[in-house]
DNA sequence: CTCCCTCGAGTTCT
DNA sequence: CTCGAGGGAG
């Protein structure tokens, strides 16, 4: 027999045994026989590498480990489901039923039909993945990621024995399947037993175990964990008809050999009562199911009706998740600490007696702010109900007042001062717990802040940590712990100091830190030789070299990241990008007055003055200068965007100067009369009063100009605006911005472009992409399965383009 | 002035 | 993930 025939035969046999074992749960051969066949196949493939098939069972044992997961873009975005009844007391049967009636009514009203069928299914507590089969062969698997881009985990997914590497029956040319990777309860228990036996830490719950296994860079490790996959939808099918119903989709996938829940667990129901009955039935079965679930999912069964309902923001309107009430537990509040954030925000945190809830042990829970503590009246010593909100963030739900410690002390009707302090209502301290500066709470704001600013050790450490973070300067190896130590020991006072650290500094710091952290608790018991052995080790030097390399590598960040890294209040990733895109150079951002910044899209008065104030503060100026001196400089500075020029029109700037009574309309009239900002700046009081505008307006303007600082600000604003306009691309380059001032809305799936690509193209041409259609929308770009946005656009008379139309418009 | 949506900020645990 | 604030549209 030729090797290729032999390989094909072995592969088929092994996959059949696989199915028997993992899918049908009825093995026909002993494990030893299976292993023997697999080894034989492996040997043959090693001898004839060119004959290794893309669906060979040997792929299931994993190959060489990866350095990192590759990013992959989802052709069809992976959406999340909106949650029914997210914050109500879902334990109440009647309320639950009422909500289901409302959901069903909404759907029927939107569709204009008397009755809708819903395909219902358990909601798995696992990880969503997307699988691509081409001509029946599994070619790619990706995690959800942010919905648009995920990680390529193909090697790991191939190790899932119950998942076919080649589809059975007649597979379509291309098939994209959405489903959940999870670990069955029994596999989880077995894994944890093995972990314990090997002296490794057990996983907290099946979900974590599945996540940890799927995220292994070495697929050989994943192969030793037993993961499962359950399909819940088709994202795309080519070369075969797309089933007309959701239930049909699942049946079709099962027919191709892809696992899904048994039909009894995924019926179609036809009204709110059916949804309710299904919810109650699954809730009752929850403990007996072989996997963890956290609720149920309702989907409109007919695909035609799904398309009609369309999408809102990032969630389909034809589907909803109905989560089970979060598991709750009782514990006690041992202390209420106050944390100081990067912006000085003081956050009370409840330190709790450890309690296992929702799959993890919780010891901390944020109390958000003083009002929240007061509203719930949480006190030290209280017994509280804790749950994990959205199954992630621990939350104190309420206080069990009946269990509040009695103040009564036996034999007395008074109680000791200590008792009083322990059980009194909690109040935020008037001083910062770290630096002692006084605490201020702005009128109408929920958060209280430490006024220490730069002087506060906590704020400084947090600011430096923020600076080094992954989405900012991305300094490899500089974690929270070491930032704190560097600040504590005085090596780093401001961010520029990072760039002056030496090898010796870092080694000394690490030794001290390690000695403090590990040595302290067992200082006396540890023999001195051990300590020396640790210090003599080469590791601190290697670690320090790596960190220095990381710091050096961060010297040329994109401007947007540098701006974000500075930690200016109200300036996050998006605002930093706006600033970088429009102004192009750090110097322009630093010099821009608030009125100019407020002329940029999505920047209003609050953000603009936060920026202007930041750059005017001498400490900050010095810190930035020091950074530049240390060799930190944005790598991508460019001339201001051509789209900036229309934003700097005199009337826009005038309206943003903060002159009393100078509204947008008045500013436009004023601009047409004086022409430029510079000419207004030189007008004397009489000339201003003489302008043909209402007396109250000209008087307010004249008063404002009488203030020398204001007049100077106007002059410098005029100068900078002119400078920016001159520096921006002119004439022909300006024509490269055919979409300047136009607003687009995207809907549906475009044939070749992803949403992100289309957005980038539009923005590159100077256009703006908005989320929803309104009268101000210039064009709607509609793709396949466009929903309500298309209807609205038609109703409002907004022009509708397809992808070809968009490209044609760009080409002009 | 009142919605609605996006962005920023803070937080937990593995 | 959730809350609150800011920005912009109606």
PDB file of C-alpha atoms in Angstrom, chain A residues 193-431:
ATOM      1  CA  UNK A 193      -7.688  16.641  40.708  1.00  0.00           C
ATOM      2  CA  UNK A 194      -4.705  16.282  38.383  1.00  0.00           C
ATOM      3  CA  UNK A 195      -3.576  19.838  39.110  1.00  0.00           C
ATOM      4  CA  UNK A 196      -3.688  19.169  42.843  1.00  0.00           C
ATOM      5  CA  UNK A 197      -1.865  15.853  42.474  1.00  0.00           C
ATOM      6  CA  UNK A 198       0.874  17.620  40.502  1.00  0.00           C
ATOM      7  CA  UNK A 199       1.118  20.336  43.129  1.00  0.00           C
ATOM      8  CA  UNK A 200      -0.306  22.976  40.767  1.00  0.00           C
ATOM      9  CA  UNK A 201      -2.974  25.477  41.632  1.00  0.00           C
ATOM     10  CA  UNK A 202      -6.502  24.292  40.842  1.00  0.00           C
ATOM     11  CA  UNK A 203      -8.736  26.422  38.641  1.00  0.00           C
ATOM     12  CA  UNK A 204     -11.505  28.357  40.341  1.00  0.00           C
ATOM     13  CA  UNK A 205     -14.250  27.270  37.940  1.00  0.00           C
ATOM     14  CA  UNK A 206     -14.769  25.530  34.594  1.00  0.00           C
ATOM     15  CA  UNK A 207     -14.891  28.817  32.753  1.00  0.00           C
ATOM     16  CA  UNK A 208     -11.451  29.871  33.992  1.00  0.00           C
ATOM     17  CA  UNK A 209     -10.101  26.431  33.230  1.00  0.00           C
ATOM     18  CA  UNK A 210     -11.429  26.626  29.674  1.00  0.00           C
ATOM     19  CA  UNK A 211     -10.082  30.150  29.215  1.00  0.00           C
ATOM     20  CA  UNK A 212      -6.689  29.195  30.598  1.00  0.00           C
ATOM     21  CA  UNK A 213      -6.513  26.142  28.363  1.00  0.00           C
ATOM     22  CA  UNK A 214      -7.610  27.925  25.223  1.00  0.00           C
ATOM     23  CA  UNK A 215      -5.095  30.689  25.766  1.00  0.00           C
ATOM     24  CA  UNK A 216      -2.130  28.325  25.985  1.00  0.00           C
ATOM     25  CA  UNK A 217       0.518  29.250  23.456  1.00  0.00           C
ATOM     26  CA  UNK A 218       1.608  25.631  23.514  1.00  0.00           C
ATOM     27  CA  UNK A 219      -1.203  23.602  21.972  1.00  0.00           C
ATOM     28  CA  UNK A 220       0.319  20.444  23.401  1.00  0.00           C
ATOM     29  CA  UNK A 221      -0.799  21.654  26.804  1.00  0.00           C
ATOM     30  CA  UNK A 222      -4.287  22.369  25.489  1.00  0.00           C
ATOM     31  CA  UNK A 223      -4.390  18.838  24.095  1.00  0.00           C
ATOM     32  CA  UNK A 224      -4.072  17.451  27.612  1.00  0.00           C
ATOM     33  CA  UNK A 225      -7.077  19.462  28.805  1.00  0.00           C
ATOM     34  CA  UNK A 226     -10.428  18.230  27.663  1.00  0.00           C
ATOM     35  CA  UNK A 227     -12.364  21.076  26.081  1.00  0.00           C
ATOM     36  CA  UNK A 228     -15.737  20.889  24.357  1.00  0.00           C
ATOM     37  CA  UNK A 229     -17.440  22.973  21.715  1.00  0.00           C
ATOM     38  CA  UNK A 230     -21.123  23.724  21.196  1.00  0.00           C
ATOM     39  CA  UNK A 231     -22.307  25.617  18.139  1.00  0.00           C
ATOM     40  CA  UNK A 232     -24.969  28.295  18.508  1.00  0.00           C
ATOM     41  CA  UNK A 233     -25.148  30.035  15.140  1.00  0.00           C
ATOM     42  CA  UNK A 234     -23.946  30.295  11.561  1.00  0.00           C
ATOM     43  CA  UNK A 235     -22.161  33.539  10.793  1.00  0.00           C
ATOM     44  CA  UNK A 236     -21.770  32.859   7.120  1.00  0.00           C
ATOM     45  CA  UNK A 237     -22.255  30.101   4.587  1.00  0.00           C
ATOM     46  CA  UNK A 238     -21.114  30.073   0.960  1.00  0.00           C
ATOM     47  CA  UNK A 239     -21.889  27.492  -1.683  1.00  0.00           C
ATOM     48  CA  UNK A 240     -24.957  26.122   0.050  1.00  0.00           C
ATOM     49  CA  UNK A 241     -28.343  27.576   0.956  1.00  0.00           C
ATOM     50  CA  UNK A 242     -28.485  29.297   4.318  1.00  0.00           C
ATOM     51  CA  UNK A 243     -31.178  27.590   6.418  1.00  0.00           C
ATOM     52  CA  UNK A 244     -34.275  29.738   6.767  1.00  0.00           C
ATOM     53  CA  UNK A 245     -34.614  29.368  10.511  1.00  0.00           C
ATOM     54  CA  UNK A 246     -32.289  29.492  13.462  1.00  0.00           C
ATOM     55  CA  UNK A 247     -33.275  26.001  14.472  1.00  0.00           C
ATOM     56  CA  UNK A 248     -32.581  24.913  10.896  1.00  0.00           C
ATOM     57  CA  UNK A 249     -29.073  26.380  11.181  1.00  0.00           C
ATOM     58  CA  UNK A 250     -28.283  24.265  14.201  1.00  0.00           C
ATOM     59  CA  UNK A 251     -29.756  21.133  12.655  1.00  0.00           C
ATOM     60  CA  UNK A 252     -27.704  21.786   9.530  1.00  0.00           C
ATOM     61  CA  UNK A 253     -24.496  22.135  11.580  1.00  0.00           C
ATOM     62  CA  UNK A 254     -25.265  18.952  13.509  1.00  0.00           C
ATOM     63  CA  UNK A 255     -25.743  17.218  10.164  1.00  0.00           C
ATOM     64  CA  UNK A 256     -22.214  18.270   9.235  1.00  0.00           C
ATOM     65  CA  UNK A 257     -20.869  16.714  12.427  1.00  0.00           C
ATOM     66  CA  UNK A 258     -20.554  19.877  14.511  1.00  0.00           C
ATOM     67  CA  UNK A 259     -21.679  19.419  18.118  1.00  0.00           C
ATOM     68  CA  UNK A 260     -24.619  21.363  19.547  1.00  0.00           C
ATOM     69  CA  UNK A 261     -26.980  20.843  22.458  1.00  0.00           C
ATOM     70  CA  UNK A 262     -29.513  18.040  21.966  1.00  0.00           C
ATOM     71  CA  UNK A 263     -32.785  19.080  20.266  1.00  0.00           C
ATOM     72  CA  UNK A 264     -34.793  18.696  23.470  1.00  0.00           C
ATOM     73  CA  UNK A 265     -32.805  21.559  25.004  1.00  0.00           C
ATOM     74  CA  UNK A 266     -33.333  23.898  22.055  1.00  0.00           C
ATOM     75  CA  UNK A 267     -37.020  23.921  21.174  1.00  0.00           C
ATOM     76  CA  UNK A 268     -38.939  26.613  19.363  1.00  0.00           C
ATOM     77  CA  UNK A 269     -41.577  28.319  21.502  1.00  0.00           C
ATOM     78  CA  UNK A 270     -44.175  30.742  20.291  1.00  0.00           C
ATOM     79  CA  UNK A 271     -45.033  33.268  22.948  1.00  0.00           C
ATOM     80  CA  UNK A 272     -43.989  34.855  26.217  1.00  0.00           C
ATOM     81  CA  UNK A 273     -45.471  31.964  28.175  1.00  0.00           C
ATOM     82  CA  UNK A 274     -43.278  29.601  26.183  1.00  0.00           C
ATOM     83  CA  UNK A 275     -40.192  31.695  26.918  1.00  0.00           C
ATOM     84  CA  UNK A 276     -41.052  31.742  30.610  1.00  0.00           C
ATOM     85  CA  UNK A 277     -41.674  28.012  30.730  1.00  0.00           C
ATOM     86  CA  UNK A 278     -38.360  27.348  29.019  1.00  0.00           C
ATOM     87  CA  UNK A 279     -36.507  29.651  31.420  1.00  0.00           C
ATOM     88  CA  UNK A 280     -38.013  27.919  34.448  1.00  0.00           C
ATOM     89  CA  UNK A 281     -37.349  24.467  33.003  1.00  0.00           C
ATOM     90  CA  UNK A 282     -33.694  25.189  32.311  1.00  0.00           C
ATOM     91  CA  UNK A 283     -33.232  26.872  35.660  1.00  0.00           C
ATOM     92  CA  UNK A 284     -34.577  23.737  37.315  1.00  0.00           C
ATOM     93  CA  UNK A 285     -32.237  21.513  35.289  1.00  0.00           C
ATOM     94  CA  UNK A 286     -29.208  23.724  35.730  1.00  0.00           C
ATOM     95  CA  UNK A 287     -27.411  21.558  38.277  1.00  0.00           C
ATOM     96  CA  UNK A 288     -27.899  18.366  36.284  1.00  0.00           C
ATOM     97  CA  UNK A 289     -26.553  19.728  32.997  1.00  0.00           C
ATOM     98  CA  UNK A 290     -23.040  18.506  32.151  1.00  0.00           C
ATOM     99  CA  UNK A 291     -21.770  22.088  31.707  1.00  0.00           C
ATOM    100  CA  UNK A 292     -22.117  25.446  33.433  1.00  0.00           C
ATOM    101  CA  UNK A 293     -24.681  27.844  32.018  1.00  0.00           C
ATOM    102  CA  UNK A 294     -25.505  31.351  33.158  1.00  0.00           C
ATOM    103  CA  UNK A 295     -28.891  31.842  31.579  1.00  0.00           C
ATOM    104  CA  UNK A 296     -30.835  31.223  28.410  1.00  0.00           C
ATOM    105  CA  UNK A 297     -30.915  32.896  24.997  1.00  0.00           C
ATOM    106  CA  UNK A 298     -34.014  33.782  23.009  1.00  0.00           C
ATOM    107  CA  UNK A 299     -33.749  34.323  19.259  1.00  0.00           C
ATOM    108  CA  UNK A 300     -36.371  35.077  16.657  1.00  0.00           C
ATOM    109  CA  UNK A 301     -36.418  31.833  14.707  1.00  0.00           C
ATOM    110  CA  UNK A 302     -37.141  33.072  11.168  1.00  0.00           C
ATOM    111  CA  UNK A 303     -34.061  34.556   9.531  1.00  0.00           C
ATOM    112  CA  UNK A 304     -36.162  36.857   7.390  1.00  0.00           C
ATOM    113  CA  UNK A 305     -37.639  38.314  10.561  1.00  0.00           C
ATOM    114  CA  UNK A 306     -34.173  38.590  12.137  1.00  0.00           C
ATOM    115  CA  UNK A 307     -33.031  40.669   9.198  1.00  0.00           C
ATOM    116  CA  UNK A 308     -36.048  42.892   9.480  1.00  0.00           C
ATOM    117  CA  UNK A 309     -35.338  43.601  13.136  1.00  0.00           C
ATOM    118  CA  UNK A 310     -31.682  44.380  12.499  1.00  0.00           C
ATOM    119  CA  UNK A 311     -29.196  45.694  15.042  1.00  0.00           C
ATOM    120  CA  UNK A 312     -28.774  48.452  17.588  1.00  0.00           C
ATOM    121  CA  UNK A 313     -25.257  49.577  18.405  1.00  0.00           C
ATOM    122  CA  UNK A 314     -23.429  46.299  19.009  1.00  0.00           C
ATOM    123  CA  UNK A 315     -26.301  43.959  19.714  1.00  0.00           C
ATOM    124  CA  UNK A 316     -28.902  42.272  17.526  1.00  0.00           C
ATOM    125  CA  UNK A 317     -32.502  43.279  18.194  1.00  0.00           C
ATOM    126  CA  UNK A 318     -33.801  39.843  17.313  1.00  0.00           C
ATOM    127  CA  UNK A 319     -32.105  38.127  20.233  1.00  0.00           C
ATOM    128  CA  UNK A 320     -31.747  38.598  23.947  1.00  0.00           C
ATOM    129  CA  UNK A 321     -29.962  36.923  26.796  1.00  0.00           C
ATOM    130  CA  UNK A 322     -31.890  36.149  29.921  1.00  0.00           C
ATOM    131  CA  UNK A 323     -29.427  35.589  32.703  1.00  0.00           C
ATOM    132  CA  UNK A 324     -30.118  33.689  35.848  1.00  0.00           C
ATOM    133  CA  UNK A 325     -30.020  35.793  38.970  1.00  0.00           C
ATOM    134  CA  UNK A 326     -26.425  36.205  40.089  1.00  0.00           C
ATOM    135  CA  UNK A 327     -25.436  33.920  42.895  1.00  0.00           C
ATOM    136  CA  UNK A 328     -25.326  35.791  46.171  1.00  0.00           C
ATOM    137  CA  UNK A 329     -23.448  35.097  49.371  1.00  0.00           C
ATOM    138  CA  UNK A 330     -23.177  36.504  52.864  1.00  0.00           C
ATOM    139  CA  UNK A 331     -19.950  37.768  54.339  1.00  0.00           C
ATOM    140  CA  UNK A 332     -18.766  40.415  56.758  1.00  0.00           C
ATOM    141  CA  UNK A 333     -17.108  43.768  56.196  1.00  0.00           C
ATOM    142  CA  UNK A 334     -13.762  43.730  57.966  1.00  0.00           C
ATOM    143  CA  UNK A 335     -12.756  47.237  56.993  1.00  0.00           C
ATOM    144  CA  UNK A 336     -13.589  50.033  54.621  1.00  0.00           C
ATOM    145  CA  UNK A 337     -10.399  51.371  53.053  1.00  0.00           C
ATOM    146  CA  UNK A 338      -9.957  54.376  50.822  1.00  0.00           C
ATOM    147  CA  UNK A 339      -7.980  54.063  47.589  1.00  0.00           C
ATOM    148  CA  UNK A 340      -6.466  57.005  45.765  1.00  0.00           C
ATOM    149  CA  UNK A 341      -6.744  56.857  41.972  1.00  0.00           C
ATOM    150  CA  UNK A 342      -4.668  58.442  39.258  1.00  0.00           C
ATOM    151  CA  UNK A 343      -6.862  61.533  39.168  1.00  0.00           C
ATOM    152  CA  UNK A 344      -6.963  61.720  42.943  1.00  0.00           C
ATOM    153  CA  UNK A 345     -10.398  60.126  43.089  1.00  0.00           C
ATOM    154  CA  UNK A 346     -10.989  58.575  46.484  1.00  0.00           C
ATOM    155  CA  UNK A 347     -12.756  55.241  46.269  1.00  0.00           C
ATOM    156  CA  UNK A 348     -14.001  53.396  49.325  1.00  0.00           C
ATOM    157  CA  UNK A 349     -13.353  49.667  49.110  1.00  0.00           C
ATOM    158  CA  UNK A 350     -14.917  47.072  51.370  1.00  0.00           C
ATOM    159  CA  UNK A 351     -12.440  44.523  52.662  1.00  0.00           C
ATOM    160  CA  UNK A 352     -14.463  41.386  53.091  1.00  0.00           C
ATOM    161  CA  UNK A 353     -14.003  38.122  54.890  1.00  0.00           C
ATOM    162  CA  UNK A 354     -13.159  35.806  51.955  1.00  0.00           C
ATOM    163  CA  UNK A 355     -16.281  34.324  50.450  1.00  0.00           C
ATOM    164  CA  UNK A 356     -16.731  32.011  47.480  1.00  0.00           C
ATOM    165  CA  UNK A 357     -19.355  33.456  45.149  1.00  0.00           C
ATOM    166  CA  UNK A 358     -19.975  33.106  41.443  1.00  0.00           C
ATOM    167  CA  UNK A 359     -16.993  30.833  40.951  1.00  0.00           C
ATOM    168  CA  UNK A 360     -14.269  32.851  42.677  1.00  0.00           C
ATOM    169  CA  UNK A 361     -13.228  33.881  46.144  1.00  0.00           C
ATOM    170  CA  UNK A 362     -14.031  37.524  46.723  1.00  0.00           C
ATOM    171  CA  UNK A 363     -12.195  39.601  49.297  1.00  0.00           C
ATOM    172  CA  UNK A 364     -12.673  43.154  47.977  1.00  0.00           C
ATOM    173  CA  UNK A 365     -15.628  45.012  46.615  1.00  0.00           C
ATOM    174  CA  UNK A 366     -15.734  48.592  45.457  1.00  0.00           C
ATOM    175  CA  UNK A 367     -18.248  50.875  47.141  1.00  0.00           C
ATOM    176  CA  UNK A 368     -17.793  53.493  44.393  1.00  0.00           C
ATOM    177  CA  UNK A 369     -18.190  56.666  46.443  1.00  0.00           C
ATOM    178  CA  UNK A 370     -19.373  58.146  49.701  1.00  0.00           C
ATOM    179  CA  UNK A 371     -23.003  58.465  48.610  1.00  0.00           C
ATOM    180  CA  UNK A 372     -23.106  54.821  47.676  1.00  0.00           C
ATOM    181  CA  UNK A 373     -21.831  53.809  51.102  1.00  0.00           C
ATOM    182  CA  UNK A 374     -24.424  56.021  52.711  1.00  0.00           C
ATOM    183  CA  UNK A 375     -27.264  54.820  50.520  1.00  0.00           C
ATOM    184  CA  UNK A 376     -26.526  51.225  51.373  1.00  0.00           C
ATOM    185  CA  UNK A 377     -25.428  52.244  54.865  1.00  0.00           C
ATOM    186  CA  UNK A 378     -22.531  49.824  54.878  1.00  0.00           C
ATOM    187  CA  UNK A 379     -20.597  49.848  58.152  1.00  0.00           C
ATOM    188  CA  UNK A 380     -17.523  48.055  59.369  1.00  0.00           C
ATOM    189  CA  UNK A 381     -18.580  44.849  61.065  1.00  0.00           C
ATOM    190  CA  UNK A 382     -21.775  44.514  59.040  1.00  0.00           C
ATOM    191  CA  UNK A 383     -22.927  41.335  57.408  1.00  0.00           C
ATOM    192  CA  UNK A 384     -23.557  42.054  53.733  1.00  0.00           C
ATOM    193  CA  UNK A 385     -24.971  40.344  50.672  1.00  0.00           C
ATOM    194  CA  UNK A 386     -22.314  40.095  47.959  1.00  0.00           C
ATOM    195  CA  UNK A 387     -22.651  39.106  44.324  1.00  0.00           C
ATOM    196  CA  UNK A 388     -20.611  39.457  41.172  1.00  0.00           C
ATOM    197  CA  UNK A 389     -22.286  42.092  39.043  1.00  0.00           C
ATOM    198  CA  UNK A 390     -22.435  40.967  35.437  1.00  0.00           C
ATOM    199  CA  UNK A 391     -20.719  37.921  36.886  1.00  0.00           C
ATOM    200  CA  UNK A 392     -17.451  39.832  37.041  1.00  0.00           C
ATOM    201  CA  UNK A 393     -17.122  42.734  39.429  1.00  0.00           C
ATOM    202  CA  UNK A 394     -17.924  42.000  43.058  1.00  0.00           C
ATOM    203  CA  UNK A 395     -20.650  44.184  44.439  1.00  0.00           C
ATOM    204  CA  UNK A 396     -22.139  44.761  47.857  1.00  0.00           C
ATOM    205  CA  UNK A 397     -25.860  44.374  47.270  1.00  0.00           C
ATOM    206  CA  UNK A 398     -27.209  45.217  50.687  1.00  0.00           C
ATOM    207  CA  UNK A 399     -26.644  45.101  54.406  1.00  0.00           C
ATOM    208  CA  UNK A 400     -28.363  42.510  56.519  1.00  0.00           C
ATOM    209  CA  UNK A 401     -29.516  44.902  59.224  1.00  0.00           C
ATOM    210  CA  UNK A 402     -30.789  42.125  61.411  1.00  0.00           C
ATOM    211  CA  UNK A 403     -27.207  40.933  61.718  1.00  0.00           C
ATOM    212  CA  UNK A 404     -25.652  44.305  62.503  1.00  0.00           C
ATOM    213  CA  UNK A 405     -23.625  43.832  65.681  1.00  0.00           C
ATOM    214  CA  UNK A 406     -25.531  45.089  68.672  1.00  0.00           C
ATOM    215  CA  UNK A 407     -23.987  47.958  70.463  1.00  0.00           C
ATOM    216  CA  UNK A 408     -25.175  46.614  73.725  1.00  0.00           C
ATOM    217  CA  UNK A 409     -22.413  45.637  76.056  1.00  0.00           C
ATOM    218  CA  UNK A 410     -23.434  43.175  78.750  1.00  0.00           C
ATOM    219  CA  UNK A 411     -24.123  44.873  82.027  1.00  0.00           C
ATOM    220  CA  UNK A 412     -24.170  48.414  80.694  1.00  0.00           C
ATOM    221  CA  UNK A 413     -26.456  50.621  78.687  1.00  0.00           C
ATOM    222  CA  UNK A 414     -23.526  52.466  77.129  1.00  0.00           C
ATOM    223  CA  UNK A 415     -20.843  51.010  74.939  1.00  0.00           C
ATOM    224  CA  UNK A 416     -17.158  51.543  74.668  1.00  0.00           C
ATOM    225  CA  UNK A 417     -15.729  54.236  72.323  1.00  0.00           C
ATOM    226  CA  UNK A 418     -14.161  51.481  70.220  1.00  0.00           C
ATOM    227  CA  UNK A 419     -17.560  49.908  69.689  1.00  0.00           C
ATOM    228  CA  UNK A 420     -18.983  53.214  68.573  1.00  0.00           C
ATOM    229  CA  UNK A 421     -16.241  53.801  66.049  1.00  0.00           C
ATOM    230  CA  UNK A 422     -16.618  50.309  64.697  1.00  0.00           C
ATOM    231  CA  UNK A 423     -20.311  50.467  64.078  1.00  0.00           C
ATOM    232  CA  UNK A 424     -20.952  54.112  63.278  1.00  0.00           C
ATOM    233  CA  UNK A 425     -22.075  55.165  59.846  1.00  0.00           C
ATOM    234  CA  UNK A 426     -19.053  55.336  57.572  1.00  0.00           C
ATOM    235  CA  UNK A 427     -17.752  58.682  56.437  1.00  0.00           C
ATOM    236  CA  UNK A 428     -15.120  59.624  53.940  1.00  0.00           C
ATOM    237  CA  UNK A 429     -12.061  61.079  55.650  1.00  0.00           C
ATOM    238  CA  UNK A 430     -11.442  64.804  55.237  1.00  0.00           C
ATOM    239  CA  UNK A 431      -7.784  64.158  54.450  1.00  0.00           C
TER     240      UNK A 431
END
